[in-house]
GROMACS .gro file of N, CA, C and O in nm:
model
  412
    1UNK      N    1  -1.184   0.264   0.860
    1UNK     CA    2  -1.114   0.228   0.738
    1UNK      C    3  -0.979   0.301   0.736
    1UNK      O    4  -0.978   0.420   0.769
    2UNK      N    5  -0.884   0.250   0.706
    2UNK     CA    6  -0.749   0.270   0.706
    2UNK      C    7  -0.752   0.409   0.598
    2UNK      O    8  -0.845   0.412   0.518
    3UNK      N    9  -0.679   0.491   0.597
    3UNK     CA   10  -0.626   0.586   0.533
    3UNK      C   11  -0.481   0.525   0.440
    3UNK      O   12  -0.398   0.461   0.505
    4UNK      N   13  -0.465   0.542   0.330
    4UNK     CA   14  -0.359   0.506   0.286
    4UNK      C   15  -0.251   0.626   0.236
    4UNK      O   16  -0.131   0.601   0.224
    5UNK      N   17  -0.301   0.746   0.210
    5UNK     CA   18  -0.230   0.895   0.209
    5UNK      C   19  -0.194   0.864   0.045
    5UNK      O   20  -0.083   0.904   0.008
    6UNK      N   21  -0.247   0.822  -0.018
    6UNK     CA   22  -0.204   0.811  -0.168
    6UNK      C   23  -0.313   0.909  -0.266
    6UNK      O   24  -0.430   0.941  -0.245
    7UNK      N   25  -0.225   0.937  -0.374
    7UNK     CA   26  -0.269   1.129  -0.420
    7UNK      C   27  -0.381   0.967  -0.537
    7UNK      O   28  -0.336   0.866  -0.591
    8UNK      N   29  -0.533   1.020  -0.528
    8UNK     CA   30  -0.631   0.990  -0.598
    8UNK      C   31  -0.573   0.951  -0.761
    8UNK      O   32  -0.599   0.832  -0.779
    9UNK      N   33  -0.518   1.000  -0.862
    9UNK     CA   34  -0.442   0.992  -0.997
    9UNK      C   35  -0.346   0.850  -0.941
    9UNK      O   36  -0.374   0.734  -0.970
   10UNK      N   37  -0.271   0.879  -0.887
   10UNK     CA   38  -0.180   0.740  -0.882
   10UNK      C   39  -0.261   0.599  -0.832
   10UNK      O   40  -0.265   0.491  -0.891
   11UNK      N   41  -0.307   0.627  -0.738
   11UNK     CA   42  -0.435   0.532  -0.681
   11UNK      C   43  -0.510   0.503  -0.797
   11UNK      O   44  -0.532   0.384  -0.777
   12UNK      N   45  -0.569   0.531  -0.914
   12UNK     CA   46  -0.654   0.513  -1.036
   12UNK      C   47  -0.539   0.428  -1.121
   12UNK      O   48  -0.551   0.312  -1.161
   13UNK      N   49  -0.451   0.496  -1.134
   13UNK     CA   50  -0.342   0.410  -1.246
   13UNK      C   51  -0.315   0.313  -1.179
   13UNK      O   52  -0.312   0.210  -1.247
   14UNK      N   53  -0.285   0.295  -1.039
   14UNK     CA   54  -0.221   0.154  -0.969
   14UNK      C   55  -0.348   0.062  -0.964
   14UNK      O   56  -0.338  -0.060  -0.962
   15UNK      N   57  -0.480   0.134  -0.961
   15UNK     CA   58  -0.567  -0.011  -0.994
   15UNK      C   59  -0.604  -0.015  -1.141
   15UNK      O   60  -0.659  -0.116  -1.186
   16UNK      N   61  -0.585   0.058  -1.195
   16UNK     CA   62  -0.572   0.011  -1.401
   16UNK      C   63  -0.483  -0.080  -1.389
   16UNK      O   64  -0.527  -0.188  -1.427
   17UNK      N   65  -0.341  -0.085  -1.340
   17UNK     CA   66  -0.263  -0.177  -1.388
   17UNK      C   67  -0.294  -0.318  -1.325
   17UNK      O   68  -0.300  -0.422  -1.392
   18UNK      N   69  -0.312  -0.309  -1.193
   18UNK     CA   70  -0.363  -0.430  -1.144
   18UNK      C   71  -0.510  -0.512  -1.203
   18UNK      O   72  -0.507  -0.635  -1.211
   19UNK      N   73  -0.611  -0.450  -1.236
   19UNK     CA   74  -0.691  -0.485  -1.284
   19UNK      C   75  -0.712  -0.525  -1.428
   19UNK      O   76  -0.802  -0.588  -1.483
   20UNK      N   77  -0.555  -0.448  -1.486
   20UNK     CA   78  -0.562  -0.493  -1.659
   20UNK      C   79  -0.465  -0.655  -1.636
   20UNK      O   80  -0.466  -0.749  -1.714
   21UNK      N   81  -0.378  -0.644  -1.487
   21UNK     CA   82  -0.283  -0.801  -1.473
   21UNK      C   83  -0.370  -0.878  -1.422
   21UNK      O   84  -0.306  -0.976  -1.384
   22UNK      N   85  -0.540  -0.900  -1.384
   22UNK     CA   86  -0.630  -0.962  -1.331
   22UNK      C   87  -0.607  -1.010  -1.210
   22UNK      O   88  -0.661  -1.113  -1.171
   23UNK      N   89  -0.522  -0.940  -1.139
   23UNK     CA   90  -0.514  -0.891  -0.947
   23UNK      C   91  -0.620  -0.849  -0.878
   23UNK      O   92  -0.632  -0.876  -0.758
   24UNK      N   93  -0.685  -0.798  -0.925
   24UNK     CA   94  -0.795  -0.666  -0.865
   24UNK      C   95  -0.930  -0.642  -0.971
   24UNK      O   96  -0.927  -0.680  -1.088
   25UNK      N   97  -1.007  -0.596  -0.931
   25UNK     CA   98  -1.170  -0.582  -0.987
   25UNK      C   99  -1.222  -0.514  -0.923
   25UNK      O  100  -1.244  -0.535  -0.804
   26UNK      N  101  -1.280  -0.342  -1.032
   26UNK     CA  102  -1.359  -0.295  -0.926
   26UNK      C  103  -1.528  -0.320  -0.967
   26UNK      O  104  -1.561  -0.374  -1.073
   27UNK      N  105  -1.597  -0.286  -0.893
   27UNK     CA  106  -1.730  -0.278  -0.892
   27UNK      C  107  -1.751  -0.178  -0.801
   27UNK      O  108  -1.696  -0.138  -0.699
   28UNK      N  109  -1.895  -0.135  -0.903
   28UNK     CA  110  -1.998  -0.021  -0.854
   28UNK      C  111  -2.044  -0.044  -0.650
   28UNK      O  112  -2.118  -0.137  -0.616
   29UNK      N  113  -1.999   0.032  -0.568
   29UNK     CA  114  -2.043   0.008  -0.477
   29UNK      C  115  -2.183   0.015  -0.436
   29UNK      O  116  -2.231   0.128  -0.433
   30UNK      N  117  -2.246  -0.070  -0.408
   30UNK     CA  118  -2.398  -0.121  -0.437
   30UNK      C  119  -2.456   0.041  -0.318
   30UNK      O  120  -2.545   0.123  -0.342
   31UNK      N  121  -2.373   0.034  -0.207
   31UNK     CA  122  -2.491   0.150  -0.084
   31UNK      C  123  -2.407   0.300  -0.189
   31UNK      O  124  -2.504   0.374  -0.208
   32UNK      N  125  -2.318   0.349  -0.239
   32UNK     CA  126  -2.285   0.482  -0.348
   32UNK      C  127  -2.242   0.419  -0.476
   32UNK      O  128  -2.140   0.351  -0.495
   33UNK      N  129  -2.312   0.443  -0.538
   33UNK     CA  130  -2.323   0.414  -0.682
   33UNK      C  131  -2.189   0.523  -0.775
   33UNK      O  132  -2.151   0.514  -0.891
   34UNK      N  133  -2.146   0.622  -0.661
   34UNK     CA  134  -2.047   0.712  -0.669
   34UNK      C  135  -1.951   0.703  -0.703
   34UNK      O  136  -1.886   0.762  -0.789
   35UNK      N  137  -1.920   0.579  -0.593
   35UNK     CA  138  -1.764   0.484  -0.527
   35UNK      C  139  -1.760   0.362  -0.632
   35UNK      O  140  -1.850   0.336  -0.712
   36UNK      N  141  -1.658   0.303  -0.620
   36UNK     CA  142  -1.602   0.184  -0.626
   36UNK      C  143  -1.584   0.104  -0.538
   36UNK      O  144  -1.554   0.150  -0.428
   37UNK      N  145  -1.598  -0.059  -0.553
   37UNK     CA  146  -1.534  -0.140  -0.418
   37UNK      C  147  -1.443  -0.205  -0.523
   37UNK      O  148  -1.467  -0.234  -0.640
   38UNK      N  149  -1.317  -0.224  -0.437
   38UNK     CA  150  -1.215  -0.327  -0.517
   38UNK      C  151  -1.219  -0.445  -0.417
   38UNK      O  152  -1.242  -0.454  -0.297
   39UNK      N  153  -1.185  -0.536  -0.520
   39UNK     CA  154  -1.185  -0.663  -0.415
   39UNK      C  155  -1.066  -0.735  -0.506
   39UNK      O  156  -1.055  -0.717  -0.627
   40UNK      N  157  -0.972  -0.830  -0.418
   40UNK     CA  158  -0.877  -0.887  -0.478
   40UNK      C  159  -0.892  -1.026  -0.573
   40UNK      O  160  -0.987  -1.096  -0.537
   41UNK      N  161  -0.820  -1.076  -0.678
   41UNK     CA  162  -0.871  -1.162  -0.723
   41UNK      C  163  -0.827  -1.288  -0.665
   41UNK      O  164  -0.767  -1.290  -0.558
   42UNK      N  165  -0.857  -1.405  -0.740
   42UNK     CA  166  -0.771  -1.531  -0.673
   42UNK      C  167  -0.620  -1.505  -0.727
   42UNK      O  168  -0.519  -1.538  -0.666
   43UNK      N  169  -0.622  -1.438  -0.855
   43UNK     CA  170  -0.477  -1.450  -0.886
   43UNK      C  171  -0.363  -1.331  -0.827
   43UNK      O  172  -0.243  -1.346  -0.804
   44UNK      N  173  -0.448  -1.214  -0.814
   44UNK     CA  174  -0.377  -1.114  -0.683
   44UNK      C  175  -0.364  -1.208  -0.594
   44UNK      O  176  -0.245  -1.233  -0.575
   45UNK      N  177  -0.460  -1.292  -0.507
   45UNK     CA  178  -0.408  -1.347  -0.395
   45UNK      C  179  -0.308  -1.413  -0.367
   45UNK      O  180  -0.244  -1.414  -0.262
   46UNK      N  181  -0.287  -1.484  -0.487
   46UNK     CA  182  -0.171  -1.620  -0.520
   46UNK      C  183  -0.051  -1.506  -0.538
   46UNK      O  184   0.040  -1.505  -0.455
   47UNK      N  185  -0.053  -1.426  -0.630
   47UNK     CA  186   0.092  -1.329  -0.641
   47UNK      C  187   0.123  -1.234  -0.523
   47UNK      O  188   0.228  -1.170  -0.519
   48UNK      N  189   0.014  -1.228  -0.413
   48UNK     CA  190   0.043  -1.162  -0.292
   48UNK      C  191   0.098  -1.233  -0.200
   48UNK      O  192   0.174  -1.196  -0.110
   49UNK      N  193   0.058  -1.341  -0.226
   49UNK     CA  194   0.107  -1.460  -0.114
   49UNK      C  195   0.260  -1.472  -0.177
   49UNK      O  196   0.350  -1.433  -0.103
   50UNK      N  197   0.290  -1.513  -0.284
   50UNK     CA  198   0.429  -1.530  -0.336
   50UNK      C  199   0.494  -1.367  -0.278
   50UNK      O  200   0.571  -1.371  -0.182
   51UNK      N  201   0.468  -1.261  -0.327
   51UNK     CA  202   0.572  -1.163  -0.273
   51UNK      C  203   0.560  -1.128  -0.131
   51UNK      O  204   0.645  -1.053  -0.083
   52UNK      N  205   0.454  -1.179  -0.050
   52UNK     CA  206   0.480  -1.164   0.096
   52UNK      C  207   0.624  -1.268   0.159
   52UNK      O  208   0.724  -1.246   0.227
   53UNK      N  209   0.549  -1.421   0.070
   53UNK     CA  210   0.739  -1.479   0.106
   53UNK      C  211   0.850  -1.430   0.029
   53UNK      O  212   0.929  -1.497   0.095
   54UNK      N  213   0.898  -1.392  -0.025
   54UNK     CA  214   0.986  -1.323  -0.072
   54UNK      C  215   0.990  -1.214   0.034
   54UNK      O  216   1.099  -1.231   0.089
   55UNK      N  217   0.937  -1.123   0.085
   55UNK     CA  218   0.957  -1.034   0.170
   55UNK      C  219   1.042  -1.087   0.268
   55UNK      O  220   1.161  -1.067   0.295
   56UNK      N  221   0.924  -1.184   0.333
   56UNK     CA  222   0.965  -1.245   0.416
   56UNK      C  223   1.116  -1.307   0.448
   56UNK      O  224   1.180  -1.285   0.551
   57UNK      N  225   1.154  -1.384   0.344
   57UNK     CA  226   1.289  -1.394   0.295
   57UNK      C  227   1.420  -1.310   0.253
   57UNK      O  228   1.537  -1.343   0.237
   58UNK      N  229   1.364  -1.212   0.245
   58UNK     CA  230   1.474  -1.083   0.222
   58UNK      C  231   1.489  -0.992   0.334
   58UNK      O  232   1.560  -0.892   0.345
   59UNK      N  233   1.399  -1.052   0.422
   59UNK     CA  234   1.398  -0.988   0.570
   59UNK      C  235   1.523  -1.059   0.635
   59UNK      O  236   1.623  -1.013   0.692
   60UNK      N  237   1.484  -1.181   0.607
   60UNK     CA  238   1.589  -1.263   0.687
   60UNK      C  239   1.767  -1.256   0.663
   60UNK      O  240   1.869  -1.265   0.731
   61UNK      N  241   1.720  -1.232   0.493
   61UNK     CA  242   1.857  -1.273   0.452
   61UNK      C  243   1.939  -1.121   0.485
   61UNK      O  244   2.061  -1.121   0.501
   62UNK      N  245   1.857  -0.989   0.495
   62UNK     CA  246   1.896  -0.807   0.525
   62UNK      C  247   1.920  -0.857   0.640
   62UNK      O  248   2.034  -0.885   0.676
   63UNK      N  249   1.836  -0.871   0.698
   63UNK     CA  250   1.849  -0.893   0.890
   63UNK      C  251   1.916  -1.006   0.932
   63UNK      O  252   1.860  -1.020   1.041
   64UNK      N  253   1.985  -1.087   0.926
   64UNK     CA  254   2.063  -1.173   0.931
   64UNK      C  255   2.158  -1.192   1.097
   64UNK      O  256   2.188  -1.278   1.179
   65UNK      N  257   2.177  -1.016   1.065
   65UNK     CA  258   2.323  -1.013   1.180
   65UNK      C  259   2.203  -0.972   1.304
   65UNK      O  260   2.251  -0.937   1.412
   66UNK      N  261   2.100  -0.974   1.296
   66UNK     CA  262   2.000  -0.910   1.407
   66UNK      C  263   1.937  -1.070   1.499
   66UNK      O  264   1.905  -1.178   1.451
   67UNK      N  265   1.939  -1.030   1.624
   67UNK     CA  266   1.908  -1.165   1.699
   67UNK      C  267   1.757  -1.134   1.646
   67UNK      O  268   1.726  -1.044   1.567
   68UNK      N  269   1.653  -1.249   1.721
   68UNK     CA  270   1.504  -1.242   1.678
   68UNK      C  271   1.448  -1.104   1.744
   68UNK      O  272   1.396  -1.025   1.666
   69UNK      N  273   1.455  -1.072   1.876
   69UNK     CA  274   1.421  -1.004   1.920
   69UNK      C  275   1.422  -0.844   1.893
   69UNK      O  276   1.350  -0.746   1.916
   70UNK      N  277   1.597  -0.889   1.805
   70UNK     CA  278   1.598  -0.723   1.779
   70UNK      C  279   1.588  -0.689   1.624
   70UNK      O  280   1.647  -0.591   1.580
   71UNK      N  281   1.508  -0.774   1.540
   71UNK     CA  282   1.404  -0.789   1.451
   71UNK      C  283   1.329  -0.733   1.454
   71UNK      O  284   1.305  -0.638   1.379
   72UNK      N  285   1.246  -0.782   1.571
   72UNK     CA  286   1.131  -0.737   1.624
   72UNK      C  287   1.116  -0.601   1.688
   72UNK      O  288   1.018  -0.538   1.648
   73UNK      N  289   1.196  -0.539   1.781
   73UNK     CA  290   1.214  -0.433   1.822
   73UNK      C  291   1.239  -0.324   1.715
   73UNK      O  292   1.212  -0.205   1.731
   74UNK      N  293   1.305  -0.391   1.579
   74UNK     CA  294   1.332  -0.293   1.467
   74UNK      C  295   1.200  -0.234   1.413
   74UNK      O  296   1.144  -0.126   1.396
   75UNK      N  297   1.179  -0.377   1.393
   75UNK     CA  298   1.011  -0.391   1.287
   75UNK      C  299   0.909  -0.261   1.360
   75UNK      O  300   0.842  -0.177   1.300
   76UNK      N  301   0.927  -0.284   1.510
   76UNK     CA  302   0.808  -0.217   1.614
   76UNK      C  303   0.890  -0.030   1.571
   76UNK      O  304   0.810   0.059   1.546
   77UNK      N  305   0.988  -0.009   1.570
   77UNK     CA  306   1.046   0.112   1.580
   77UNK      C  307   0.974   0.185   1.430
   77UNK      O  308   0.896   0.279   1.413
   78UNK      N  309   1.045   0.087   1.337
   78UNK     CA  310   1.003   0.190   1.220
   78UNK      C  311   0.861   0.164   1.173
   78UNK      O  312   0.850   0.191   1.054
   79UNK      N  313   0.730   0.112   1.240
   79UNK     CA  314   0.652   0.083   1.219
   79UNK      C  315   0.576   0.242   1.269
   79UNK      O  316   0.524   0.330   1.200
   80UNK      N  317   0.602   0.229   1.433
   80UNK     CA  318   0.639   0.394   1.512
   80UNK      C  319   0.654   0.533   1.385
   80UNK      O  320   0.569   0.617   1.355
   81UNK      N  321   0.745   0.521   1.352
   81UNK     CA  322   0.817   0.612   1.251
   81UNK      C  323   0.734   0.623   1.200
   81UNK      O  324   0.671   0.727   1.219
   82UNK      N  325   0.668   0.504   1.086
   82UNK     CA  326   0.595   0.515   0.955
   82UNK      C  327   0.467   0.600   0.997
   82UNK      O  328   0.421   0.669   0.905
   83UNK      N  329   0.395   0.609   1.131
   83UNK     CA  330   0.299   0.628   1.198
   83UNK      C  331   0.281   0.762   1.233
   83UNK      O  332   0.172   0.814   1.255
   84UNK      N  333   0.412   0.828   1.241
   84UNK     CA  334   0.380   0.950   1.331
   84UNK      C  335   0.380   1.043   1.253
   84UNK      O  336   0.440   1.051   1.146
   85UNK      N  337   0.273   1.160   1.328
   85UNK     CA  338   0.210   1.254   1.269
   85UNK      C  339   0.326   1.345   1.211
   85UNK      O  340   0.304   1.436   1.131
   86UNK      N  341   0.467   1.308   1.265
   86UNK     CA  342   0.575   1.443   1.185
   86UNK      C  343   0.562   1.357   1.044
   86UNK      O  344   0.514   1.410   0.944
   87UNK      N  345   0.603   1.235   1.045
   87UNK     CA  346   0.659   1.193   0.914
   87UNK      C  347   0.491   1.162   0.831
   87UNK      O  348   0.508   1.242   0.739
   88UNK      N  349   0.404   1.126   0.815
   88UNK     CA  350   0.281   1.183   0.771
   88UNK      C  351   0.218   1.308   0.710
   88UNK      O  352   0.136   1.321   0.618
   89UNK      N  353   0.291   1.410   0.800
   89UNK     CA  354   0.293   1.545   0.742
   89UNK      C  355   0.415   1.590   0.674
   89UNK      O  356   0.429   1.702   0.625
   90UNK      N  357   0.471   1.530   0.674
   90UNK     CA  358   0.573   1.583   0.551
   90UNK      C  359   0.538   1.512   0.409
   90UNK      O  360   0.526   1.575   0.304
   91UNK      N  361   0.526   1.399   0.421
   91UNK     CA  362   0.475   1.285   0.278
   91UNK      C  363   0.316   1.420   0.272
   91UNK      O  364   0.295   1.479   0.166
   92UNK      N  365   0.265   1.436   0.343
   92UNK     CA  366   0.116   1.540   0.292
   92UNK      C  367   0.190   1.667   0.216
   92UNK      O  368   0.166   1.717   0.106
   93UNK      N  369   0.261   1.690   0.288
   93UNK     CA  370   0.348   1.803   0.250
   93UNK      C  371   0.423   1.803   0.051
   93UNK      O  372   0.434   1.886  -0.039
   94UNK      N  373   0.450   1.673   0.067
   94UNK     CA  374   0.550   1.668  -0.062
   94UNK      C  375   0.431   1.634  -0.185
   94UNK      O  376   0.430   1.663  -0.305
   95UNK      N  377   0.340   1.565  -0.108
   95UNK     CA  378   0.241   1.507  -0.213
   95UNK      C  379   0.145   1.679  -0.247
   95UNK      O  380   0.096   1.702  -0.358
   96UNK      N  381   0.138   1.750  -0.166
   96UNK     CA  382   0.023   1.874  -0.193
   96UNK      C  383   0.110   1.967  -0.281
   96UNK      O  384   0.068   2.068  -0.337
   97UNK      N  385   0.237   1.918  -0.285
   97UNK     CA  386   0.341   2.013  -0.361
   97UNK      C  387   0.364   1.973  -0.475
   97UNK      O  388   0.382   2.058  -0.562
   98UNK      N  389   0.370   1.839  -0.506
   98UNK     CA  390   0.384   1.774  -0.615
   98UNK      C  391   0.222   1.774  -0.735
   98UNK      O  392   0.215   1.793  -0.856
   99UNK      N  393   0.119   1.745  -0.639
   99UNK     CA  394  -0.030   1.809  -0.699
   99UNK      C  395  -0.025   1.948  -0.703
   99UNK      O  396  -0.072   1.979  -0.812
  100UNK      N  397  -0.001   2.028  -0.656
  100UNK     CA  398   0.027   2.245  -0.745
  100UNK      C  399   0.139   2.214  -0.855
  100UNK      O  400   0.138   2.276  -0.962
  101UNK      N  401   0.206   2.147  -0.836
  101UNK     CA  402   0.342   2.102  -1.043
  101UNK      C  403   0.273   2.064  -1.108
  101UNK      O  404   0.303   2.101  -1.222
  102UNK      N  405   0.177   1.997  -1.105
  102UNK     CA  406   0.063   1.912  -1.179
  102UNK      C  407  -0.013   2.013  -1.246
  102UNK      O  408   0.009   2.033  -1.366
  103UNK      N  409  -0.127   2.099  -1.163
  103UNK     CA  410  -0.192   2.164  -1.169
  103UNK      C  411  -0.177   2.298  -1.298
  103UNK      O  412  -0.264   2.386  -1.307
   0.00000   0.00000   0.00000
């Protein structure tokens, strides 16, 4: 299961809001009665699908001056970036600092 590095409090409010816009639904996870499972709704799906084209489209229209390939080579680079253990540990870093301001 994917790790998403998001501080538990914001993760709770970002599915209150989605679940009060009827995007998202959680339920009791049947094997920990502990957990939650979220599952998306039909109408999250329909508004995910709309802002994936829009992405999609603002890719094109940012990236414009970029041939296809070096799109692609971009996409693969900062995908790299988003991935690696320096830049991971600094977002851990800012988030464990920002939870002790809290505290």
């Amino acid at each position: 299961m994917p790790c998403l590095a998001i501080d538990p409090a914001t993760m709770v409010t970002s599915l209150d809001d989605l679940e009060r816009a009827g995007y998202a639904e959680r339920t009791r996870d049947p094997q920990d009665r502990r957990r939650y499972a979220v599952d998306i709704t039909d109408d999250g799906r329909k508004v995910l699908a709309g802002l994936n084209r829009t992405l999609v489209g603002l890719d094109s229209e940012i990236l414009t001056a970029l041939e296809t390939t070096e799109r692609h080579s971009l996409h693969a680079l900062l995908s790299s970036l988003a991935e690696s253990p320096v830049l991971t540990s600094m977002f851990d870093t800012v988030r464990e600092q920002n939870s002790t301001k809290r505290a």
